[in-house]
Amino acid sequence: MALHPDRLFPIETDARLIARRLFGAVERLPIISPHGHTDPWWYAKDEAFPDPASLFVKPDHYIFRMLYSQGIKLEDLGVPRRDGGSVETDGRKIWRLFAKHFHLFRGTPSRLWFEHALETVFGIEDRLTERNADTLYDRIADRLNEPFMRPRALYRQFGIEAISTTDAATDDLAAHDSILESGWDGRVVPAYRPDAVIDASRIHFATNVEEFVKLAGTKLDYAGYLEAHRVRRAYFKKRGATSTDHGHPNARTANLSSSEASALFERVLKGASAADADLFRAQMLTEMARMSTEDGLVMQIHPGSFRNHNAEIFERFGMDKGADIPRATNYVEELKPLLDAFGNDTRLTLILFTLDETSYSRELAPLAGHYPALRLGPAWWFHDSPEGMRRFRELTTETAGFYNTVGFNDDTRAYLSIPARHDMARRIDCAFLARLVADHRLDEDEAHEIAHDLAYRLAKQAYKL
Amino acid sequence: MALHPDRLFPIETDARLIARRLFGAVERLPIISPHGHTDPWWYAKDEAFPDPASLFVKPDHYIFRMLYSQGIKLEDLGVPRRDGGSVETDGRKIWRLFAKHFHLFRGTPSRLWFEHALETVFGIEDRLTERNADTLYDRIADRLNEPFMRPRALYRQFGIEAISTTDAATDDLAAHDSILESGWDGRVVPAYRPDAVIDASRIHFATNVEEFVKLAGTKLDYAGYLEAHRVRRAYFKKRGATSTDHGHPNARTANLSSSEASALFERVLKGASAADADLFRAQMLTEMARMSTEDGLVMQIHPGSFRNHNAEIFERFGMDKGADIPRATNYVEELKPLLDAFGNDTRLTLILFTLDETSYSRELAPLAGHYPALRLGPAWWFHDSPEGMRRFRELTTETAGFYNTVGFNDDTRAYLSIPARHDMARRIDCAFLARLVADHRLDEDEAHEIAHDLAYRLAKQAYKL
Amino acid sequence: MALHPDRLFPIETDARLIARRLFGAVERLPIISPHGHTDPWWYAKDEAFPDPASLFVKPDHYIFRMLYSQGIKLEDLGVPRRDGGSVETDGRKIWRLFAKHFHLFRGTPSRLWFEHALETVFGIEDRLTERNADTLYDRIADRLNEPFMRPRALYRQFGIEAISTTDAATDDLAAHDSILESGWDGRVVPAYRPDAVIDASRIHFATNVEEFVKLAGTKLDYAGYLEAHRVRRAYFKKRGATSTDHGHPNARTANLSSSEASALFERVLKGASAADADLFRAQMLTEMARMSTEDGLVMQIHPGSFRNHNAEIFERFGMDKGADIPRATNYVEELKPLLDAFGNDTRLTLILFTLDETSYSRELAPLAGHYPALRLGPAWWFHDSPEGMRRFRELTTETAGFYNTVGFNDDTRAYLSIPARHDMARRIDCAFLARLVADHRLDEDEAHEIAHDLAYRLAKQAYKL
């Protein structure tokens, strides 16, 4: 294998040469990672990562969902069971199983991310096979003990300038405090993710809300609940947070009168109907937008995932097990209440994501190409891939331009995939730009400026990092 | 900059050479512009256009929507307020603001149209920047006073053979009469656009209908109302109209009994519910189709725009301010009543447009590839762009072929963009054909014939121009 | 014309060379045709095909729908009328009409399939024109009398290894018995298609069900009805069937209690409401999945066609006349009841097809990339075309990989198009792979393995052929 320097570039000669020049100028730019799911304790404790299977297989739902789809049991991949049922603990056995089925990842971004990490972090240029599984396991395992493989050293090696974690509204952010107190010069900031105290369809919602207002020192009524959000947002902001994040099943927003909203709050606390839970989530997006105009936190909406679609897997293994399935999402009608209230407010930056690519050219680009408050987040989750990122640019640029987008988010739980993902995004953006230069839609000096903006400036600016 | 002769062609060498040959043979064909929004008084009065800002910025919602999306006030761009509130009137200041933010248009068709006009009409080969804004302003302003910059001279220079305007059903078509009486040999025809007397959700609907039947000399009942349409269609046809146009929020059609329809008409006149307004629009599409089978006017349906999505902008500036957002459109169920009545009638030509690209391969191409009455209009509005036009061909050709499409419509209010838009469409079609030749799906002699058809013959024939 | 050896390959030089190498290795692989609509009596009787018009025009809805869309009457194309009304019977006249309008097929797969058959089966390298129509008619007609033009000889010539027909649940499979008894070594197997005894919205539903249970020797109650399915599935299986096929208007599934299901059965037998018919179809998909876990028949769902959209054509000519129109299909919610029951069951192979391409990346790839029971069928019907097949790979591979897909299905009624369609699919897959190799997402040795899998192994394995 060995990573080819021209990978993911256009295959036409002229465009490839342009892409090389564009990429050469942005390849080494620092990484701004404004949205992701790495564990802040990694940076706080700076301990060695465990074995190769725990690094690459067990925690990565991109990896084990594909293996599961071909009949391999999650238990055999070491994915922990909720009920404490027994699962494979021998990292080497798990790794062998992964190696045996490595061909399943052909044509997927997981394959490219994995091999990028293998080569750039571990110096391994061989393709993983059943035969070399043990050798590669040992080489990785050995290296994991080295000091330069610790999270903080990797942060430096990866060229990260700033990274955001995602944290529950009730999190004490002790890890972030610990990082700040340590005097380490890495920049790891939290993001305010209040889903658990906003989504009344979750099982422990009422308890969550009680703890939430208690933590904030406010009353258990609607005004107190809103105030608790303000208190907690300030708490996050003080620890470096610049953004909030909202993962909802749809993009619905509402703007109820305060008496309606207050009555709704009382109802959902007692156990919400599906309709009330939906309306409450909708109302809270508008409230979050309102608070963002006050405290300046950038707001992100990640809608459209049918979470835990596989009931059996959810029961046995819990959330985030590769069984979240995208669904059609309507932004035009659903965002209108929020946009009527704050869409023209330049104090608000609302970044939209989608799992429904049909909305790129039909809804999202037209909305972001008009409303001052809106920006488009990059291709997300299943679409954070070479073809997915290419479609994002092809389907949004002509209507929204480049400057209503916000650069790249790696959105990952897999630390080693961070540089791989940014490398991929930069390559695909440079490839897209190179084609525009090659067919004379853009001059090369402009393409250079845009490549720099997409790789670095826009994320830094949009997320205020 | 300087327009590159190979712009928008395939970047692969062989295909590029083929595209050059195809385009060379159609580049200079006359322009048939069967659907657009130029002002007929331009041709009637033949006066000089005002300053550069009034030409390129103030009236072009593609331009000011993008600037607005990045926080620039419409007032500062000279967009007139409904309430007479003050707006910038200094064309030079507006132009400077546009120049300063010209980078926002990178990768958009607006950029390409603007530069085409700049070079071909004003001989300006420089890229607009903050620095050269004043110089370019002066060069354009000077030239606007020249006689060869008058609308009729440009009509000739652009190589227009026939152009259609779009006119309200109650319009007296005085401008068209004036053109006809002047003896000028340009061909400017009206199109019958009765939305204001069909859409009962509009504020002055009842008044509009009263004026409409009065103008036609018919009674204010359903039969009289239908008769008024016949009268006015004939009035338009006499002045050269060959088509009607219908801009509806959806593609819904209905075919009620005449007593139901009559009762519905009485209801909507008194103030329509949303459901009744929707049903009345639906019914009227079928009535319009029926009348087309009688008088031969080609029928166009432009559905799927959520008009005036931004309430605040609508209140302050009115319609067509870049705040119309596409929405998902269902053609399969919604067109069925009309198609059941007239889909097999070869006297009818019904041209469908869409803002929902998902319908290209799923609904529109299968429908147009079957029903004799149906044809597909070109990529529309947000999709009238290089990537949008490419997707249109890729997603419709395999099922509907080339001959169920109707060539290009520029659909523009911006006179100077007409040749730029036809140039772009011809290039993209030739690029598409060149790729089919290069991978041996088509022979080059056939591609030449198709290129000619798409650039000229199909529009002329479908619109009977 | 003359088929170009590089047709449908990438037009970039490097990628084209790679595609040549990949295709060269799979071009001659045997054809596995696991889903199609050829007539089993062809193989049983092995009689000569009639004239060219009966071979290429009259039975092919891809051909006559396009001609009809341009105003040519189906009667003039020899399509038989339901009511016995008179239609053209002179094959030569029909052929001339086809030839005169052959340009309509430019850019369509029908054109490519037709020319492939013309050249490879009849040795004709000329493009069909109005002028050479008679000559070509005679050359084809002459050849049709030759022994090597009989179905069994063509089966051999085409390199078919196994082919499945599609057969009603009540079919006695006499043709298949006759083939088996003849001792011929071709492999022609039936597929169980029970739509007529499952879809209660069909006119003769109750009668169909009565005959069905009678044939199976079971009772006319719900338990007897289910048992009849088991009996008939076993009957099919004994004659070589390895699969079932279900053509439903949507993807809805249900999993009612047996008392609810039984009551529903009683209701639909008496004349079903649309809602009950829909629910019964939904319930039966889950029952079919259950039976597949028992008897091992592979299950196929082909949803999302609005059948017989053109009422007038249906009335006059019946089903399958090119008037079936795709509609939006929701897999995420609709398949959930079935998936909750059997999605994790590795005894089930459920192959999903779609006419709604928006579901590829949004729903189907994420579902198939997770559930062990799911696989994706190839691009179907309107999308079984070069661009359609390319989109299928581009939109599914990154999430579902190659190994959750099942190779190619020709799905055809047109015998001569079988090798043409497999040739096209192999070329497009090799072209797709070649691009992945050319931009270094895949190594060429892997691409060779995948090309072989897609052309041969996956279909054989998924369909147990």
Tab-separated table of C-alpha atoms in Angstrom, chain A residues 23-299:
chain	number	residue	atom	x	y	z
A	23	PHE	CA	-2.718	20.850	-1.502
A	24	GLY	CA	1.006	21.446	-1.086
A	25	ALA	CA	0.195	24.860	0.322
A	26	VAL	CA	-2.387	23.683	2.854
A	27	GLU	CA	-1.224	20.184	3.768
A	28	ARG	CA	0.715	21.332	6.815
A	29	LEU	CA	-1.654	23.983	8.121
A	30	PRO	CA	-2.610	23.526	11.778
A	31	ILE	CA	-5.725	21.487	12.481
A	32	ILE	CA	-8.757	23.302	13.824
A	33	SER	CA	-11.099	20.625	15.154
A	34	PRO	CA	-14.192	22.534	16.269
A	35	HIS	CA	-16.540	19.587	16.624
A	36	GLY	CA	-15.594	16.076	17.762
A	37	HIS	CA	-16.016	13.424	20.372
A	38	THR	CA	-12.587	12.711	21.779
A	39	ASP	CA	-12.446	12.089	25.516
A	40	PRO	CA	-11.131	15.128	27.413
A	41	TRP	CA	-9.613	12.806	30.019
A	42	TRP	CA	-7.139	11.633	27.372
A	43	TYR	CA	-5.559	15.063	27.373
A	44	ALA	CA	-5.978	15.490	31.121
A	45	LYS	CA	-4.366	12.206	32.155
A	46	ASP	CA	-2.078	11.737	29.145
A	47	GLU	CA	-1.889	7.982	29.601
A	48	ALA	CA	-0.848	5.392	27.035
A	49	PHE	CA	-3.570	3.947	24.813
A	50	PRO	CA	-4.254	0.231	25.408
A	51	ASP	CA	-3.913	-2.479	22.783
A	52	PRO	CA	-4.551	-2.207	18.990
A	53	ALA	CA	-8.065	-3.669	19.165
A	54	SER	CA	-9.095	-1.166	21.817
A	55	LEU	CA	-7.676	1.572	19.653
A	56	PHE	CA	-9.038	0.634	16.246
A	57	VAL	CA	-11.931	-1.822	16.577
A	58	LYS	CA	-13.895	-1.787	19.835
A	59	PRO	CA	-14.716	1.941	19.984
A	60	ASP	CA	-15.208	2.641	16.265
A	61	HIS	CA	-18.783	2.130	15.110
A	62	TYR	CA	-17.735	2.646	11.478
A	63	ILE	CA	-15.587	-0.455	11.837
A	64	PHE	CA	-17.779	-2.804	13.814
A	65	ARG	CA	-21.029	-1.913	12.023
A	66	MET	CA	-19.540	-3.147	8.764
A	67	LEU	CA	-18.246	-6.352	10.352
A	68	TYR	CA	-21.609	-6.871	12.033
A	69	SER	CA	-23.431	-6.400	8.729
A	70	GLN	CA	-21.622	-9.483	7.461
A	71	GLY	CA	-22.671	-11.690	10.324
A	72	ILE	CA	-19.830	-11.170	12.804
A	73	LYS	CA	-21.069	-10.893	16.377
A	74	LEU	CA	-20.368	-7.692	18.278
A	75	GLU	CA	-19.449	-9.886	21.241
A	76	ASP	CA	-16.620	-11.384	19.208
A	77	LEU	CA	-15.350	-7.880	18.494
A	78	GLY	CA	-15.151	-7.037	22.169
A	79	VAL	CA	-17.953	-4.511	22.136
A	80	PRO	CA	-19.075	-4.330	25.773
A	81	ARG	CA	-22.562	-5.535	26.655
A	82	ARG	CA	-24.913	-3.437	28.705
A	83	ASP	CA	-26.050	-6.391	30.728
A	84	GLY	CA	-22.508	-7.444	31.535
A	85	GLY	CA	-22.803	-10.458	29.241
A	86	SER	CA	-19.467	-11.923	28.282
A	87	VAL	CA	-17.576	-10.573	25.297
A	88	GLU	CA	-14.184	-11.288	23.798
A	89	THR	CA	-11.412	-9.649	25.799
A	90	ASP	CA	-8.389	-10.974	23.944
A	91	GLY	CA	-7.299	-8.015	21.796
A	92	ARG	CA	-5.272	-10.249	19.535
A	93	LYS	CA	-8.266	-12.451	18.691
A	94	ILE	CA	-10.366	-9.412	17.922
A	95	TRP	CA	-7.617	-8.002	15.754
A	96	ARG	CA	-7.347	-11.285	13.816
A	97	LEU	CA	-11.076	-11.235	13.132
A	98	PHE	CA	-10.787	-7.672	11.879
A	99	ALA	CA	-7.823	-8.594	9.685
A	100	LYS	CA	-9.621	-11.591	8.227
A	101	HIS	CA	-12.484	-9.363	7.070
A	102	PHE	CA	-10.464	-6.326	6.162
A	103	HIS	CA	-11.545	-6.653	2.513
A	104	LEU	CA	-15.036	-5.524	3.574
A	105	PHE	CA	-13.683	-1.990	3.946
A	106	ARG	CA	-12.541	-1.688	0.345
A	107	GLY	CA	-13.930	1.505	-1.117
A	108	THR	CA	-14.847	2.946	2.295
A	109	PRO	CA	-13.330	5.927	4.089
A	110	SER	CA	-12.670	3.727	7.144
A	111	ARG	CA	-10.093	1.880	5.101
A	112	LEU	CA	-8.364	5.111	4.120
A	113	TRP	CA	-8.403	6.530	7.653
A	114	PHE	CA	-7.061	3.280	9.079
A	115	GLU	CA	-4.210	3.036	6.621
A	116	HIS	CA	-3.315	6.685	7.078
A	117	ALA	CA	-2.976	6.123	10.819
A	118	LEU	CA	-1.073	2.887	10.299
A	119	GLU	CA	1.494	4.537	8.093
A	120	THR	CA	1.830	7.999	9.598
A	121	VAL	CA	1.593	7.019	13.263
A	122	PHE	CA	3.024	3.493	13.265
A	123	GLY	CA	5.188	3.530	10.157
A	124	ILE	CA	3.384	0.463	8.790
A	125	GLU	CA	3.128	0.375	5.016
A	126	ASP	CA	1.697	-3.125	4.616
A	127	ARG	CA	-1.918	-3.859	3.890
A	128	LEU	CA	-3.549	-5.669	6.808
A	129	THR	CA	-4.218	-9.335	5.972
A	130	GLU	CA	-5.076	-12.457	7.874
A	131	ARG	CA	-1.474	-13.523	7.438
A	132	ASN	CA	0.284	-10.447	8.795
A	133	ALA	CA	-2.321	-9.754	11.500
A	134	ASP	CA	-0.118	-10.913	14.355
A	135	THR	CA	2.986	-9.107	13.167
A	136	LEU	CA	1.114	-5.845	12.773
A	137	TYR	CA	-0.577	-6.316	16.125
A	138	ASP	CA	2.782	-6.624	17.802
A	139	ARG	CA	4.284	-3.658	16.002
A	140	ILE	CA	1.388	-1.426	17.022
A	141	ALA	CA	1.244	-2.760	20.565
A	142	ASP	CA	4.956	-2.138	21.060
A	143	ARG	CA	4.706	1.382	19.848
A	144	LEU	CA	1.753	2.213	22.078
A	145	ASN	CA	4.064	2.125	25.078
A	146	GLU	CA	6.342	4.839	23.738
A	147	PRO	CA	6.058	8.298	25.293
A	148	PHE	CA	5.543	9.949	21.896
A	149	MET	CA	2.329	7.916	21.571
A	150	ARG	CA	0.671	9.648	24.517
A	151	PRO	CA	-2.333	11.909	23.752
A	152	ARG	CA	-0.501	15.184	24.338
A	153	ALA	CA	2.456	14.175	22.198
A	154	LEU	CA	0.120	13.090	19.425
A	155	TYR	CA	-1.771	16.383	19.715
A	156	ARG	CA	1.504	18.090	18.923
A	157	GLN	CA	2.480	15.594	16.229
A	158	PHE	CA	-0.927	15.938	14.548
A	159	GLY	CA	-0.484	19.726	14.409
A	160	ILE	CA	-3.678	20.458	16.305
A	161	GLU	CA	-4.182	24.106	17.172
A	162	ALA	CA	-7.523	23.750	18.939
A	163	ILE	CA	-9.948	20.908	19.537
A	164	SER	CA	-13.462	20.837	20.937
A	165	THR	CA	-14.961	17.945	22.844
A	166	THR	CA	-18.723	17.448	23.238
A	167	ASP	CA	-20.045	17.481	26.770
A	168	ALA	CA	-23.343	16.952	28.518
A	169	ALA	CA	-24.959	20.064	29.959
A	170	THR	CA	-24.587	18.571	33.431
A	171	ASP	CA	-20.921	17.641	33.022
A	172	ASP	CA	-18.695	19.237	35.637
A	173	LEU	CA	-15.949	19.619	33.038
A	174	ALA	CA	-13.438	18.346	35.557
A	175	ALA	CA	-11.278	17.019	32.742
A	176	HIS	CA	-11.185	20.452	31.147
A	177	ASP	CA	-10.369	22.057	34.473
A	178	SER	CA	-7.615	19.559	34.972
A	179	ILE	CA	-6.157	20.352	31.541
A	180	LEU	CA	-6.288	24.085	32.231
A	181	GLU	CA	-4.708	23.666	35.656
A	182	SER	CA	-1.929	21.459	34.291
A	183	GLY	CA	-0.425	24.357	32.404
A	184	TRP	CA	-0.207	22.264	29.215
A	185	ASP	CA	-0.328	24.535	26.177
A	186	GLY	CA	-2.753	22.431	24.098
A	187	ARG	CA	-6.169	23.981	23.557
A	188	VAL	CA	-9.028	21.605	24.388
A	189	VAL	CA	-12.400	23.284	24.809
A	190	PRO	CA	-15.798	21.857	25.727
A	191	ALA	CA	-19.046	22.227	23.725
A	192	TYR	CA	-22.442	22.507	25.352
A	193	ARG	CA	-24.604	19.545	24.401
A	194	PRO	CA	-27.875	19.712	26.329
A	195	ASP	CA	-29.797	16.922	24.520
A	196	ALA	CA	-30.312	14.910	27.702
A	197	VAL	CA	-32.109	17.817	29.395
A	198	ILE	CA	-34.014	18.869	26.266
A	199	ASP	CA	-35.184	15.592	24.796
A	200	ALA	CA	-38.179	14.565	26.879
A	201	SER	CA	-38.461	11.248	25.067
A	202	ARG	CA	-35.378	9.955	26.892
A	203	ILE	CA	-36.020	7.657	29.814
A	204	HIS	CA	-34.446	9.644	32.626
A	205	PHE	CA	-35.520	13.035	31.361
A	206	ALA	CA	-37.279	14.317	34.488
A	207	THR	CA	-34.396	13.210	36.695
A	208	ASN	CA	-31.927	14.792	34.305
A	209	VAL	CA	-33.787	18.082	34.485
A	210	GLU	CA	-33.982	17.974	38.264
A	211	GLU	CA	-30.243	17.461	38.543
A	212	PHE	CA	-29.699	20.128	35.947
A	213	VAL	CA	-31.568	22.899	37.769
A	214	LYS	CA	-30.084	21.771	41.083
A	215	LEU	CA	-26.590	22.009	39.604
A	216	ALA	CA	-27.372	25.476	38.289
A	217	GLY	CA	-29.038	26.552	41.503
A	218	THR	CA	-32.287	27.538	39.836
A	219	LYS	CA	-35.939	26.651	40.346
A	220	LEU	CA	-37.719	23.677	38.833
A	221	ASP	CA	-40.083	25.726	36.686
A	222	TYR	CA	-39.767	26.890	33.109
A	223	ALA	CA	-38.095	30.179	33.965
A	224	GLY	CA	-35.701	28.366	36.276
A	225	TYR	CA	-35.026	25.767	33.623
A	226	LEU	CA	-34.166	28.426	31.038
A	227	GLU	CA	-32.034	30.204	33.600
A	228	ALA	CA	-30.232	26.927	34.303
A	229	HIS	CA	-29.263	26.782	30.628
A	230	ARG	CA	-27.869	30.306	30.900
A	231	VAL	CA	-25.922	29.375	34.004
A	232	ARG	CA	-24.499	26.224	32.497
A	233	ARG	CA	-23.658	27.885	29.179
A	234	ALA	CA	-21.709	30.503	31.114
A	235	TYR	CA	-19.977	27.692	33.033
A	236	PHE	CA	-18.944	26.087	29.732
A	237	LYS	CA	-17.958	29.396	28.203
A	238	LYS	CA	-15.693	30.155	31.126
A	239	ARG	CA	-13.850	26.915	30.345
A	240	GLY	CA	-13.309	27.876	26.738
A	241	ALA	CA	-16.514	26.664	25.049
A	242	THR	CA	-17.411	28.587	21.905
A	243	SER	CA	-20.301	26.443	20.712
A	244	THR	CA	-23.396	24.425	21.524
A	245	ASP	CA	-24.521	21.274	19.750
A	246	HIS	CA	-27.977	19.794	19.269
A	247	GLY	CA	-28.599	16.297	17.954
A	248	HIS	CA	-32.304	16.095	17.212
A	249	PRO	CA	-34.360	13.558	15.240
A	250	ASN	CA	-35.596	16.351	12.973
A	251	ALA	CA	-35.025	20.045	12.309
A	252	ARG	CA	-38.267	21.195	13.835
A	253	THR	CA	-38.312	24.525	15.640
A	254	ALA	CA	-41.110	26.386	17.397
A	255	ASN	CA	-41.604	29.763	18.941
A	256	LEU	CA	-44.380	29.430	21.509
A	257	SER	CA	-45.598	32.161	23.779
A	258	SER	CA	-43.960	31.946	27.172
A	259	SER	CA	-47.164	30.729	28.807
A	260	GLU	CA	-47.549	27.962	26.214
A	261	ALA	CA	-43.901	27.011	26.599
A	262	SER	CA	-44.197	27.018	30.354
A	263	ALA	CA	-47.265	24.751	30.262
A	264	LEU	CA	-45.474	22.455	27.829
A	265	PHE	CA	-42.513	22.228	30.181
A	266	GLU	CA	-44.786	21.213	33.044
A	267	ARG	CA	-46.393	18.534	30.861
A	268	VAL	CA	-43.177	16.970	29.568
A	269	LEU	CA	-41.724	16.789	33.075
A	270	LYS	CA	-44.574	14.453	34.002
A	271	GLY	CA	-43.858	12.081	31.122
A	272	ALA	CA	-44.069	13.379	27.580
A	273	SER	CA	-46.199	12.209	24.697
A	274	ALA	CA	-44.207	11.846	21.486
A	275	ALA	CA	-45.872	14.986	20.142
A	276	ASP	CA	-45.077	17.020	23.233
A	277	ALA	CA	-41.503	15.804	23.332
A	278	ASP	CA	-41.137	16.836	19.695
A	279	LEU	CA	-42.626	20.253	20.335
A	280	PHE	CA	-40.460	20.800	23.381
A	281	ARG	CA	-37.293	19.984	21.437
A	282	ALA	CA	-38.521	22.384	18.745
A	283	GLN	CA	-39.145	25.155	21.251
A	284	MET	CA	-35.786	24.658	22.890
A	285	LEU	CA	-33.887	25.104	19.610
A	286	THR	CA	-35.369	28.574	19.380
A	287	GLU	CA	-34.497	29.255	23.009
A	288	MET	CA	-30.939	28.103	22.380
A	289	ALA	CA	-30.750	30.461	19.393
A	290	ARG	CA	-32.001	33.291	21.569
A	291	MET	CA	-29.334	32.556	24.194
A	292	SER	CA	-26.689	32.417	21.469
A	293	THR	CA	-27.575	35.940	20.415
A	294	GLU	CA	-26.920	36.899	24.028
A	295	ASP	CA	-23.780	34.945	24.918
A	296	GLY	CA	-22.251	34.505	21.469
A	297	LEU	CA	-21.957	30.711	21.555
A	298	VAL	CA	-22.102	29.314	18.032
A	299	MET	CA	-25.081	26.983	17.615
